[in-house]
Tab-separated table of C-alpha atoms in Angstrom:
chain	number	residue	atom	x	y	z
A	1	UNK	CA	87.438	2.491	-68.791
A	2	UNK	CA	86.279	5.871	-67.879
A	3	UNK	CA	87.602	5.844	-64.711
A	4	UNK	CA	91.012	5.596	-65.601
A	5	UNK	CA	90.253	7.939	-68.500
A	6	UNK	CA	89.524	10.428	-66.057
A	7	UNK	CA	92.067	9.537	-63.597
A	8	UNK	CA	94.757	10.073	-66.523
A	9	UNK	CA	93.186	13.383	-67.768
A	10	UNK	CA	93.509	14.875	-63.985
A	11	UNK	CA	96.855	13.267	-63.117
A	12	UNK	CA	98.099	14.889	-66.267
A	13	UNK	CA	96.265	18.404	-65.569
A	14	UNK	CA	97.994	18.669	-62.405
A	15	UNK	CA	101.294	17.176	-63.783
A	16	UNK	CA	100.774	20.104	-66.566
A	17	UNK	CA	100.138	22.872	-63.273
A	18	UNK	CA	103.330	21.503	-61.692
A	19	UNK	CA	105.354	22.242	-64.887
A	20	UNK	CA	103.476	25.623	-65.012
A	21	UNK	CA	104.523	26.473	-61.797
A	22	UNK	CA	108.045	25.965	-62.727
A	23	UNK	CA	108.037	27.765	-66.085
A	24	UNK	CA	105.427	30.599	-65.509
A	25	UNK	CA	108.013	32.753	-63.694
A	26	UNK	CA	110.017	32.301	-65.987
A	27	UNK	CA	108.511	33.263	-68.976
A	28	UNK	CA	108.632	36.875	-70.162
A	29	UNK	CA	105.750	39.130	-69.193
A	30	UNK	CA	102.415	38.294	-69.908
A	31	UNK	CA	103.460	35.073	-71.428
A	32	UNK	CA	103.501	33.933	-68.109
A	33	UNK	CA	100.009	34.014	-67.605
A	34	UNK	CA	99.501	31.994	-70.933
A	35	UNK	CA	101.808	29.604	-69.828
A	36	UNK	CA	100.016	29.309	-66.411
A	37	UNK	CA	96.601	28.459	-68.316
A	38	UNK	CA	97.811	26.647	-71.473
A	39	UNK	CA	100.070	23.537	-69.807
A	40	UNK	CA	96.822	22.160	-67.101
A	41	UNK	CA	94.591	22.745	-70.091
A	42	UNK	CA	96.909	20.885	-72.487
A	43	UNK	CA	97.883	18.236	-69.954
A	44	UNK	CA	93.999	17.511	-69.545
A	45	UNK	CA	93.873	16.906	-73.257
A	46	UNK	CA	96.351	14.515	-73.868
A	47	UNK	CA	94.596	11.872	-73.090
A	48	UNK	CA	91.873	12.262	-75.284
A	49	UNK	CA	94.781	13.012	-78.419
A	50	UNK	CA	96.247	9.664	-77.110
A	51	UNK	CA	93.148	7.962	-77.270
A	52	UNK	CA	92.314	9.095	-80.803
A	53	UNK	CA	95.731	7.896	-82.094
A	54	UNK	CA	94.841	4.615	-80.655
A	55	UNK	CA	91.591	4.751	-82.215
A	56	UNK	CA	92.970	5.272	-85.518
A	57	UNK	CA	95.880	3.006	-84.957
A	58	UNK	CA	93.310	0.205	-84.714
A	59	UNK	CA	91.052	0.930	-87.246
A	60	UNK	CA	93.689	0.936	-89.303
A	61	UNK	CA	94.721	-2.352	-88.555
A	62	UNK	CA	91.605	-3.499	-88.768
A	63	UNK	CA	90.856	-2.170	-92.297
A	64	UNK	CA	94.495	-4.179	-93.427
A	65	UNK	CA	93.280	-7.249	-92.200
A	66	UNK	CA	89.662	-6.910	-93.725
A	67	UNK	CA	91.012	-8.251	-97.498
A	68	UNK	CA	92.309	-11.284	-96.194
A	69	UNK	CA	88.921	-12.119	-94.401
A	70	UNK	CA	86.878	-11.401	-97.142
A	71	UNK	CA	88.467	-13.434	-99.423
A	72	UNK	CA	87.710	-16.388	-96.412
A	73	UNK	CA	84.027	-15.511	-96.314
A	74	UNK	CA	83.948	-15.411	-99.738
A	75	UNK	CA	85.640	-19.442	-99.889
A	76	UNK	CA	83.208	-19.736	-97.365
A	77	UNK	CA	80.259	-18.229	-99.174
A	78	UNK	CA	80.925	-20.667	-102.533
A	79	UNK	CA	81.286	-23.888	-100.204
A	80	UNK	CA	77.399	-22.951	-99.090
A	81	UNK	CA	78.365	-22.392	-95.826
A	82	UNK	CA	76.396	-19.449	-93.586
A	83	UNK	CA	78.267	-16.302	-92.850
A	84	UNK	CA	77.624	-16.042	-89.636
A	85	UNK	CA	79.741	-19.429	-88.508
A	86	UNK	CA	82.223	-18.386	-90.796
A	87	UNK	CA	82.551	-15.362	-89.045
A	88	UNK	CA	83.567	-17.178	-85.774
A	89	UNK	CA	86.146	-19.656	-87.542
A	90	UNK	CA	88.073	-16.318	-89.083
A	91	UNK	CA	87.785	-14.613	-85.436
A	92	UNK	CA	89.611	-18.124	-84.103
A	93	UNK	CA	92.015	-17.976	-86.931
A	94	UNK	CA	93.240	-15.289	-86.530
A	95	UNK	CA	94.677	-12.127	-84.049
A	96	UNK	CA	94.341	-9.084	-84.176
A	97	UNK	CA	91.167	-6.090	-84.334
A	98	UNK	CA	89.248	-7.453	-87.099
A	99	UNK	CA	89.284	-10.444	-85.038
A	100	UNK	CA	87.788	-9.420	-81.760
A	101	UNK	CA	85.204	-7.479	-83.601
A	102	UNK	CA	84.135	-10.292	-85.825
A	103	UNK	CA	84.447	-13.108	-82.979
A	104	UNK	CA	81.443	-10.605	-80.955
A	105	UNK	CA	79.257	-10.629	-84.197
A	106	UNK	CA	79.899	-14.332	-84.049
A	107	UNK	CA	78.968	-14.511	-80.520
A	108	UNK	CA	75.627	-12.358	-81.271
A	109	UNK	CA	74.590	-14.832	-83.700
A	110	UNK	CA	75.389	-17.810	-81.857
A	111	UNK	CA	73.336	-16.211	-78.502
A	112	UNK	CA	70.057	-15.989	-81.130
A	113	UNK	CA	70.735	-12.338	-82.300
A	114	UNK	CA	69.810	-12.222	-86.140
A	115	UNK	CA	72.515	-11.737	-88.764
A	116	UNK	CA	71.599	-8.572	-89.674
A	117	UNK	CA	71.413	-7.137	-86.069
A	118	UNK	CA	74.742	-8.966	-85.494
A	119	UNK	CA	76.205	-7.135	-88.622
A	120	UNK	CA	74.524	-3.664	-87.570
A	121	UNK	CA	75.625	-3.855	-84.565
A	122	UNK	CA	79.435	-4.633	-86.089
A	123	UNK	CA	78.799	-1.379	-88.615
A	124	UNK	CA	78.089	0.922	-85.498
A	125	UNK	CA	81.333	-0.311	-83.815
A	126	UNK	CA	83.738	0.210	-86.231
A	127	UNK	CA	82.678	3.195	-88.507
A	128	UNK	CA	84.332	3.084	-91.672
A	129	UNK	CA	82.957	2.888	-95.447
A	130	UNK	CA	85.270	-0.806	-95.737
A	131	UNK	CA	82.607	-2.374	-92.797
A	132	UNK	CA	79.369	-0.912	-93.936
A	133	UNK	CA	79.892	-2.277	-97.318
A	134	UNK	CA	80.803	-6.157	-96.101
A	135	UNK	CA	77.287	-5.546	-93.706
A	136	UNK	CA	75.565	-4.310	-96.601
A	137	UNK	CA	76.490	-7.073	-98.527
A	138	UNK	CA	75.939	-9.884	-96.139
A	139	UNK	CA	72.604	-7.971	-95.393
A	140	UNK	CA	71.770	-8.128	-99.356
A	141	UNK	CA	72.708	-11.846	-99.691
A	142	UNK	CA	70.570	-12.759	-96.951
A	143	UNK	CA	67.609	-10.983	-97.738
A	144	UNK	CA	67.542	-11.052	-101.259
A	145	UNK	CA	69.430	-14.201	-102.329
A	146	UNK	CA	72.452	-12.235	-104.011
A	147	UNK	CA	75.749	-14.072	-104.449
A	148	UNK	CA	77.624	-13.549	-101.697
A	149	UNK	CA	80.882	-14.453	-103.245
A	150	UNK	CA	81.607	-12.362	-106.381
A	151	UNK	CA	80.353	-9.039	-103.898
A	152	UNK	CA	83.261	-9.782	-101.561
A	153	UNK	CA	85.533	-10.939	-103.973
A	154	UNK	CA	85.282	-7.597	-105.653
A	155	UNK	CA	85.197	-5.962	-102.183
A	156	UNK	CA	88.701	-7.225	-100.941
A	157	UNK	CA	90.136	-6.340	-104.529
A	158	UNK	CA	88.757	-2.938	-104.381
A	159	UNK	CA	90.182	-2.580	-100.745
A	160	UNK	CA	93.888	-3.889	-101.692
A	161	UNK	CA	93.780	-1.326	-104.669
A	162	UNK	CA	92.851	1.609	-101.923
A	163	UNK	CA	95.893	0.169	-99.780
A	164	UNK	CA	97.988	0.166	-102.356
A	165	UNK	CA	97.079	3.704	-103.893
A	166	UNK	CA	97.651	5.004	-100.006
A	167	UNK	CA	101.177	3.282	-99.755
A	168	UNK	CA	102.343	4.546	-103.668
A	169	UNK	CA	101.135	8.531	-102.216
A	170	UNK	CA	103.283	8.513	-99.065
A	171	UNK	CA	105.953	6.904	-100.771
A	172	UNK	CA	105.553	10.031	-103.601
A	173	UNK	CA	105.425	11.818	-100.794
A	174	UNK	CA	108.320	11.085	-98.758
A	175	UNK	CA	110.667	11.099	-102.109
A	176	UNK	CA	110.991	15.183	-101.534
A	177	UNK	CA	111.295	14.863	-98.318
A	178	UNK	CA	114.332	12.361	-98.567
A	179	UNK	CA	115.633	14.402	-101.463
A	180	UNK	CA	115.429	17.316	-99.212
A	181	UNK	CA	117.460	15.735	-96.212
């Protein structure tokens, strides 16, 4: 919550003056006063540079799991059955981000929201390319009559290929590093 947000960002400012008051003198010269000024100020960020990692951290998760899903809606889509109940069966099914997010589009639907309001509302919280294009394409099949099946099919193929391309370059990436070591 914010509160805490703050609480942590002013907790760690002061924490960051304490440690400045213990290495200012000691640093050489005018390096003191940078010292003095740079450990509050960097202690009152590292909150925020935690929270970011987090953010990331999640979305990431959430991305992984977002194959898997598709190919469910997709099952889902072929049996005749409506997205938006779907949605709430793969939220129960499951654990993890994707889960929670998709379990309170589930819940907008089943409190009277439309599907597409439940799925823009699911594009603004998690902003990413991989959930605009399973909103766009839920959008299209329900206002157009598209087949909702082949889009996601091709969707969660297209998204293990990216996962897959992005785990072969840090792997070609860590090989010189290893070699270097």
């Amino acid at each position: 919550s914010v509160p805490v947000v703050l609480g942590a960002k002013a907790g760690c400012a002061v924490l960051g003056a304490g440690v400045a008051a213990i290495a200012a003198p000691a640093a050489p010269g005018r390096l003191s006063l940078l010292v003095a000024i740079a450990l509050p100020a960097g202690g009152f960020l590292i909150p925020d540079a935690l929270l970011e990692r987090e953010s990331r951290r999640r979305r990431d998760r959430l991305v992984l799991a977002l194959p898997d899903a598709l190919d469910l809606l997709a099952v889902a889509a072929e049996a005749g059955r409506a997205p938006g109940a779907v949605l709430g069966e793969i939220a129960e099914g499951t654990t993890g981000p994707l889960a929670s997010e998709l379990a309170v589009a589930a819940a907008e639907i089943e409190c009277g929201a439309s599907q597409i309001a439940a799925f823009d509302s699911l594009r603004e919280r998690i902003p990413g390319g991989e959930i605009a294009s399973l909103a766009a394409a839920l959008e299209r099949s329900s206002r157009y009559g598209s087949p909702l099946a082949d889009q996601l099919r091709e969707q969660a193929t297209a998204l293990r290929l990216d996962q897959r391309r992005r785990i072969e370059e840090d792997a070609a990436r860590a090989a010189p590093k290893i070699q270097l070591v």
